[in-house]
Amino acid sequence: MNRATLAVRRSEQSITDAAAPEAESWDGLFATAAQPHPHFSRPVLAAHEAAGLLPAGLRFVAVRRGERLVALLPCAPTRDVSALGGRVMRPFLSPFVTATAPLIAEGPERAAYAHDLVAGLEAASGGGAWRWPLLPTQEGAVPDMLAAMRARGWVLGTVAAFDRPVMDRRADYDAFLAGHPNRSRFKDLRRRTRRLAEAGTVGFESSTSGADLARLVSSFLTLERAGWKGQAGTAMACRPESDRLAHALFTDGSGPVGIRADALTLDGRPIAVSLALVGGGIATLLKTAYDEDLRSHAPGLLLEAEIVRACHETGFAERLDSATLDGSALESLYRDRTPIAEIIALPPGGHALSLERRLRLARFEREARTAARRALRRR
């Protein structure tokens, strides 16, 4: 991940648009970041590199205090409809990235780190536009970053927004259920479990390493390819690069991000598998697949309910992030929400296209992609 370097230096801090930082400082930032997500961690970017899924123009806007890395955003220029086919800057994005907040260290200087990062973003784009999808606007240091943009004269507009289901762990599972607004959902899931049990023994298993993890990852790939995503050619196993990513990403190794696989089984056979990245107290439930021949039993939701129970019983995370788009079935299962938005951000200065026109173009593109995804599901 070597890229050209551009640096702006002051007395004890530096803002760089540069090569990837060294592993130790990168991992250290992830460990101390405000509400970190795994997608911009070193292991996840390394997995994308191993799979050949990093864009050629990838760069890293970094802020340091002395030798300490305090903020980081991987990003790349891309041609975009919101610029009529011209270039905009965008945080690193792949089909498997579900959040794009920068990593910014927690602490009393968090707002200052965010301000310096924004200065780096201006330099990285040369004053050009940013299109920023999947931004958790109220999490961690993102409010500080947005406030710094406005303070520096940026103008911001929202392309689209939705509330993503998340689950913040309560004292115990009973406390999670108490006062749940969708108790009928759990009653329905218990009924479906009883029906499923008529066909065999229903079980639940989890793994975080070794042969069991590899077996569950393999089961996930098989289930996903056998379903509608396989028919549409979008399952991870359908393409060499995404298959390589699955094997690079969901394998046990060292680093700040752990892997977790959970499975619902019928007579020992996985009928639903969830793959998660775990770090910073958050489990990002990145991928789920289930046996679509058993769709009437809702095996995917049954598995998600078991993961919620396991989280309360074992404490493997303080939050479950559904990593979903708008309209997820998990909205009836998870009690909490976090706002996610796609924004267009223009640094101060002259721009050939107005913010309003860019937003109209981006919304038109978004509507067309939504219609295409729906058509694929109906095939």
Coordinates of C-alpha atoms in Angstrom, one line a residue:
M1 CA 0.0 0.0 0.0
N2 CA 2.7 2.5 -1.0
R3 CA 1.5 5.8 -2.4
A4 CA 3.0 9.2 -3.2
T5 CA 3.5 11.6 -0.3
L6 CA 2.4 15.2 0.3
A7 CA 3.0 16.7 3.7
V8 CA 2.0 20.0 5.4
R9 CA 4.0 20.3 8.6
R10 CA 3.7 22.5 11.7
S11 CA 5.7 22.5 15.0
E12 CA 4.6 19.2 16.6
Q13 CA 2.0 18.0 14.2
S14 CA 1.8 16.8 10.6
I15 CA -1.0 16.3 8.1
T16 CA -0.1 13.9 5.4
D17 CA -1.6 12.6 2.2
A18 CA 0.6 9.6 1.9
A19 CA 1.5 6.0 2.1
A20 CA -0.2 3.7 4.6
P21 CA 1.1 4.2 8.1
E22 CA 3.2 1.6 9.8
A23 CA 1.4 -1.3 11.4
E24 CA 2.1 -0.4 15.1
S25 CA 0.8 3.2 14.9
W26 CA -2.2 2.1 12.7
D27 CA -3.2 -0.6 15.2
G28 CA -2.6 1.8 18.1
L29 CA -5.0 4.4 16.6
F30 CA -7.7 1.8 16.1
A31 CA -7.3 0.7 19.7
T32 CA -7.8 4.3 20.9
A33 CA -10.3 5.6 18.3
A34 CA -13.7 7.1 19.2
Q35 CA -16.3 4.5 18.2
P36 CA -14.1 2.7 15.6
H37 CA -15.4 0.5 12.8
P38 CA -13.3 -2.3 11.3
H39 CA -13.4 -1.2 7.7
F40 CA -10.5 1.2 7.9
S41 CA -8.4 -1.0 10.2
R42 CA -5.1 -2.4 9.0
P43 CA -6.2 -6.1 8.7
V44 CA -9.3 -5.2 6.6
L45 CA -7.3 -3.0 4.2
A46 CA -4.6 -5.7 4.0
A47 CA -7.3 -8.3 3.1
H48 CA -8.6 -6.0 0.3
E49 CA -5.0 -5.6 -0.9
A50 CA -4.5 -9.4 -0.9
A51 CA -7.7 -9.8 -2.9
G52 CA -6.7 -7.1 -5.4
L53 CA -9.6 -4.8 -4.4
L54 CA -7.7 -1.6 -3.5
P55 CA -8.1 1.2 -6.0
A56 CA -4.9 2.3 -7.8
G57 CA -5.2 5.9 -6.5
L58 CA -5.6 4.9 -2.8
R59 CA -4.0 7.4 -0.4
F60 CA -4.1 7.9 3.4
V61 CA -4.9 11.3 4.9
A62 CA -3.2 11.1 8.3
V63 CA -2.8 13.4 11.3
R64 CA 0.1 13.0 13.8
R65 CA 1.0 14.5 17.1
G66 CA 4.7 14.0 17.2
E67 CA 5.2 10.2 16.5
R68 CA 1.6 9.4 17.5
L69 CA -1.0 8.8 14.8
V70 CA -4.3 10.5 15.9
A71 CA -6.5 10.5 12.8
L72 CA -6.6 8.5 9.5
L73 CA -8.8 8.3 6.5
P74 CA -8.1 6.0 3.5
C75 CA -9.5 7.6 0.3
A76 CA -9.2 7.8 -3.4
P77 CA -10.3 10.0 -6.4
T78 CA -13.1 8.5 -8.5
R79 CA -15.2 9.5 -11.4
D80 CA -18.8 10.2 -10.3
V81 CA -22.1 11.1 -11.7
S82 CA -22.5 13.9 -9.1
A83 CA -19.6 15.7 -11.0
L84 CA -21.0 14.8 -14.4
G85 CA -18.4 12.1 -14.8
G86 CA -15.6 14.3 -13.4
R87 CA -13.5 13.3 -10.4
V88 CA -14.5 13.6 -6.7
M89 CA -12.8 12.3 -3.6
R90 CA -14.4 9.5 -1.7
P91 CA -13.4 7.5 1.4
F92 CA -12.2 4.0 0.6
L93 CA -15.2 1.9 -0.5
S94 CA -15.8 -1.6 -1.6
P95 CA -19.0 -3.7 -1.8
F96 CA -18.1 -5.0 1.6
V97 CA -17.6 -1.7 3.4
T98 CA -20.6 -0.6 5.5
A99 CA -19.3 2.5 7.3
T100 CA -16.8 5.2 6.3
A101 CA -16.1 7.3 9.4
P102 CA -12.4 8.2 9.8
L103 CA -10.4 6.8 12.6
I104 CA -9.9 9.7 15.1
A105 CA -8.4 9.2 18.6
E106 CA -10.6 9.7 21.6
G107 CA -9.6 12.2 24.2
P108 CA -9.8 15.9 25.1
E109 CA -8.2 16.9 21.8
R110 CA -10.6 14.9 19.7
A111 CA -12.1 18.0 18.1
A112 CA -8.7 19.4 17.3
Y113 CA -7.7 16.1 15.6
A114 CA -10.9 16.3 13.6
H115 CA -10.2 19.9 12.5
D116 CA -6.7 18.9 11.4
L117 CA -8.0 16.0 9.5
V118 CA -10.5 18.3 7.6
A119 CA -7.5 20.5 6.6
G120 CA -5.9 17.3 5.2
L121 CA -9.0 16.4 3.3
E122 CA -9.0 19.9 1.6
A123 CA -5.4 19.3 0.6
A124 CA -6.1 15.8 -0.6
S125 CA -8.9 16.9 -3.0
G126 CA -7.2 20.1 -4.0
G127 CA -10.3 21.9 -2.9
G128 CA -12.5 19.6 -4.9
A129 CA -15.7 17.9 -3.9
W130 CA -16.1 14.9 -1.6
R131 CA -18.9 12.3 -2.0
W132 CA -19.2 10.5 1.3
P133 CA -21.5 7.4 1.6
L134 CA -22.4 5.4 4.6
L135 CA -21.3 8.0 7.2
P136 CA -22.6 7.4 10.8
T137 CA -23.3 11.0 11.4
Q138 CA -23.8 10.9 15.2
E139 CA -21.1 8.3 16.1
G140 CA -17.7 8.9 17.7
A141 CA -15.8 11.8 16.2
V142 CA -18.0 12.3 13.1
P143 CA -19.9 15.2 14.6
D144 CA -16.6 16.9 15.4
M145 CA -15.5 16.4 11.7
L146 CA -18.8 17.8 10.3
A147 CA -18.5 20.8 12.7
A148 CA -15.0 21.4 11.6
M149 CA -16.0 21.3 8.0
R150 CA -18.7 23.9 8.5
A151 CA -16.3 26.1 10.6
R152 CA -13.8 26.0 7.8
G153 CA -16.4 27.1 5.3
W154 CA -17.4 23.8 3.7
V155 CA -21.0 23.4 2.5
L156 CA -22.7 20.0 3.1
G157 CA -25.8 18.4 1.6
T158 CA -27.4 15.1 2.3
V159 CA -28.1 12.7 -0.6
A160 CA -30.0 10.2 1.5
A161 CA -30.2 9.0 5.1
F162 CA -31.6 6.1 7.1
D163 CA -31.5 4.7 10.6
R164 CA -29.5 1.5 10.9
P165 CA -30.5 -1.1 13.5
V166 CA -27.9 -1.6 16.2
M167 CA -28.1 -3.4 19.6
D168 CA -26.4 -1.9 22.6
R169 CA -25.9 -4.7 25.2
R170 CA -28.0 -4.4 28.4
A171 CA -27.3 -5.9 31.8
D172 CA -28.7 -9.2 30.7
Y173 CA -31.0 -10.8 28.1
D174 CA -34.1 -10.3 30.2
A175 CA -33.2 -6.5 30.4
F176 CA -33.0 -6.5 26.6
L177 CA -36.4 -8.0 26.3
A178 CA -38.0 -5.9 28.9
G179 CA -40.1 -3.2 27.3
H180 CA -39.0 -4.3 23.8
P181 CA -41.3 -2.5 21.3
N182 CA -41.6 -5.7 19.1
R183 CA -42.3 -8.5 21.6
S184 CA -44.5 -10.1 19.0
R185 CA -41.4 -10.7 16.8
F186 CA -39.9 -12.9 19.5
K187 CA -43.1 -14.8 19.9
D188 CA -43.1 -15.4 16.1
L189 CA -39.5 -16.6 16.2
R190 CA -40.2 -19.1 19.0
R191 CA -43.1 -20.4 16.9
R192 CA -40.8 -20.8 13.9
T193 CA -38.2 -22.5 16.0
R194 CA -40.8 -25.1 17.1
R195 CA -41.8 -25.7 13.5
L196 CA -38.2 -26.1 12.4
A197 CA -37.6 -28.5 15.3
E198 CA -40.1 -30.8 13.7
A199 CA -37.6 -31.4 10.9
G200 CA -34.7 -32.2 13.2
T201 CA -32.5 -31.0 16.0
V202 CA -32.0 -27.2 16.0
G203 CA -28.6 -26.0 17.3
F204 CA -26.4 -22.9 17.6
E205 CA -22.6 -22.8 17.4
S206 CA -19.9 -20.1 17.3
S207 CA -16.2 -20.0 16.4
T208 CA -13.5 -17.4 16.4
S209 CA -10.5 -19.4 15.2
G210 CA -9.1 -22.6 13.8
A211 CA -10.7 -25.4 11.8
D212 CA -14.2 -24.6 13.1
L213 CA -14.0 -21.1 11.9
A214 CA -12.8 -22.2 8.5
R215 CA -15.6 -24.8 8.3
L216 CA -18.2 -22.1 9.0
V217 CA -16.8 -19.7 6.5
S218 CA -16.9 -22.4 3.9
S219 CA -20.5 -23.2 4.9
F220 CA -21.4 -19.5 4.5
L221 CA -19.8 -19.3 1.0
T222 CA -21.8 -22.4 0.0
L223 CA -25.1 -21.1 1.3
E224 CA -24.7 -17.7 -0.2
R225 CA -23.8 -19.1 -3.6
A226 CA -26.8 -21.5 -3.6
G227 CA -29.2 -18.6 -3.0
W228 CA -30.4 -15.6 -5.0
K229 CA -27.1 -13.8 -4.8
G230 CA -25.5 -16.8 -6.5
Q231 CA -28.1 -16.7 -9.2
A232 CA -27.4 -13.0 -9.7
G233 CA -23.6 -13.5 -9.6
T234 CA -23.1 -11.3 -6.6
A235 CA -22.3 -14.0 -4.0
M236 CA -18.7 -13.7 -2.7
A237 CA -17.8 -17.1 -4.2
C238 CA -18.9 -16.1 -7.6
R239 CA -16.0 -13.8 -8.4
P240 CA -12.3 -14.6 -7.9
E241 CA -11.5 -11.3 -6.2
S242 CA -14.4 -11.5 -3.7
D243 CA -13.7 -15.2 -3.0
R244 CA -10.1 -14.2 -2.2
L245 CA -11.3 -11.4 0.1
A246 CA -13.5 -13.8 2.0
H247 CA -10.6 -16.1 2.7
A248 CA -8.3 -13.3 3.5
L249 CA -10.8 -11.4 5.7
F250 CA -12.5 -14.2 7.6
T251 CA -9.4 -16.1 8.8
D252 CA -8.0 -16.0 12.3
G253 CA -4.9 -13.9 12.7
S254 CA -3.3 -11.3 14.9
G255 CA -4.3 -7.7 15.1
P256 CA -6.9 -5.4 16.5
V257 CA -9.9 -6.9 14.6
G258 CA -11.2 -10.4 15.5
I259 CA -13.3 -12.7 13.4
R260 CA -16.5 -14.4 14.6
A261 CA -18.7 -16.9 12.9
D262 CA -22.1 -18.0 14.2
A263 CA -24.4 -20.7 12.8
L264 CA -27.8 -22.0 13.2
T265 CA -27.8 -25.8 12.6
L266 CA -30.3 -28.5 11.7
D267 CA -29.1 -31.9 12.7
G268 CA -25.6 -30.5 12.8
R269 CA -25.8 -28.9 9.3
P270 CA -25.4 -25.1 9.1
I271 CA -28.6 -23.7 7.6
A272 CA -27.7 -20.0 8.4
V273 CA -24.2 -18.5 9.0
S274 CA -23.3 -15.0 10.1
L275 CA -19.7 -13.6 9.7
A276 CA -18.7 -10.7 11.9
L277 CA -15.7 -8.5 12.5
V278 CA -15.1 -7.7 16.1
G279 CA -13.1 -4.8 17.4
G280 CA -13.3 -1.8 19.8
G281 CA -16.2 -3.5 21.6
I282 CA -18.3 -3.6 18.5
A283 CA -19.3 -6.7 16.4
T284 CA -20.0 -5.7 12.8
L285 CA -22.3 -8.4 11.4
L286 CA -20.9 -8.1 7.9
K287 CA -22.4 -11.0 6.1
T288 CA -25.2 -13.5 6.6
A289 CA -26.5 -16.3 4.4
Y290 CA -29.1 -19.0 4.9
D291 CA -30.7 -22.0 3.2
E292 CA -33.4 -20.5 1.1
D293 CA -35.2 -23.8 0.9
L294 CA -36.1 -23.2 4.5
R295 CA -37.1 -19.5 4.0
S296 CA -40.5 -20.1 5.6
H297 CA -38.8 -20.8 8.9
A298 CA -36.8 -17.5 8.7
P299 CA -33.4 -19.2 9.6
G300 CA -31.5 -15.9 9.2
L301 CA -33.7 -14.2 11.8
L302 CA -33.6 -17.2 14.1
L303 CA -29.8 -17.0 13.9
E304 CA -29.7 -13.2 14.6
A305 CA -31.9 -13.7 17.7
E306 CA -29.4 -16.3 18.9
I307 CA -26.5 -13.9 18.4
V308 CA -28.4 -11.3 20.4
R309 CA -28.8 -13.9 23.2
A310 CA -25.1 -15.0 23.0
C311 CA -23.9 -11.4 23.1
H312 CA -25.8 -10.8 26.4
E313 CA -24.7 -14.2 27.9
T314 CA -21.0 -14.1 26.9
G315 CA -20.3 -10.3 26.4
F316 CA -18.3 -10.9 23.2
A317 CA -19.2 -7.3 22.3
E318 CA -20.9 -4.2 23.8
R319 CA -22.7 -3.4 20.6
L320 CA -24.0 -5.4 17.6
D321 CA -23.9 -3.4 14.4
S322 CA -26.3 -4.8 11.8
A323 CA -24.2 -3.3 8.9
T324 CA -27.5 -3.2 6.9
L325 CA -29.0 -0.7 4.5
D326 CA -32.5 0.8 4.8
G327 CA -35.4 -1.5 5.3
S328 CA -33.6 -4.4 7.1
A329 CA -35.6 -7.1 8.8
L330 CA -33.4 -6.5 11.8
E331 CA -35.4 -3.3 12.5
S332 CA -37.9 -5.5 14.4
L333 CA -35.2 -7.3 16.4
Y334 CA -32.7 -4.6 17.4
R335 CA -33.9 -1.9 19.8
D336 CA -31.5 0.8 19.0
R337 CA -30.7 2.9 15.9
T338 CA -27.8 4.9 14.5
P339 CA -28.3 7.5 11.7
I340 CA -26.4 6.8 8.5
A341 CA -26.1 9.3 5.7
E342 CA -24.6 9.9 2.3
I343 CA -23.3 13.4 2.0
I344 CA -21.7 15.6 -0.6
A345 CA -19.2 18.1 0.9
L346 CA -17.7 21.0 -0.9
P347 CA -14.6 22.8 0.6
P348 CA -14.5 26.6 0.3
G349 CA -13.8 28.0 -3.1
G350 CA -15.2 28.0 -6.6
H351 CA -17.0 24.9 -7.9
A352 CA -18.2 24.3 -11.4
L353 CA -21.4 22.6 -10.2
S354 CA -23.6 23.8 -7.4
L355 CA -24.2 21.6 -4.3
E356 CA -27.9 21.5 -5.3
R357 CA -27.2 20.1 -8.8
R358 CA -24.7 17.5 -7.4
L359 CA -27.4 16.3 -4.9
R360 CA -30.0 15.9 -7.7
L361 CA -27.6 13.9 -9.8
A362 CA -26.6 11.7 -6.9
R363 CA -30.2 11.1 -5.9
F364 CA -31.1 10.1 -9.4
E365 CA -28.2 7.6 -9.5
R366 CA -29.2 6.2 -6.1
E367 CA -32.8 5.6 -7.2
A368 CA -31.6 3.8 -10.3
R369 CA -29.3 1.5 -8.3
T370 CA -32.1 0.7 -5.9
A371 CA -34.4 -0.2 -8.7
A372 CA -31.7 -2.5 -10.2
R373 CA -31.2 -4.3 -6.9
R374 CA -34.9 -4.9 -6.6
A375 CA -35.0 -6.3 -10.1
L376 CA -32.1 -8.7 -9.3
R377 CA -34.0 -10.0 -6.2
R378 CA -37.1 -10.7 -8.3
R379 CA -35.2 -12.8 -10.9

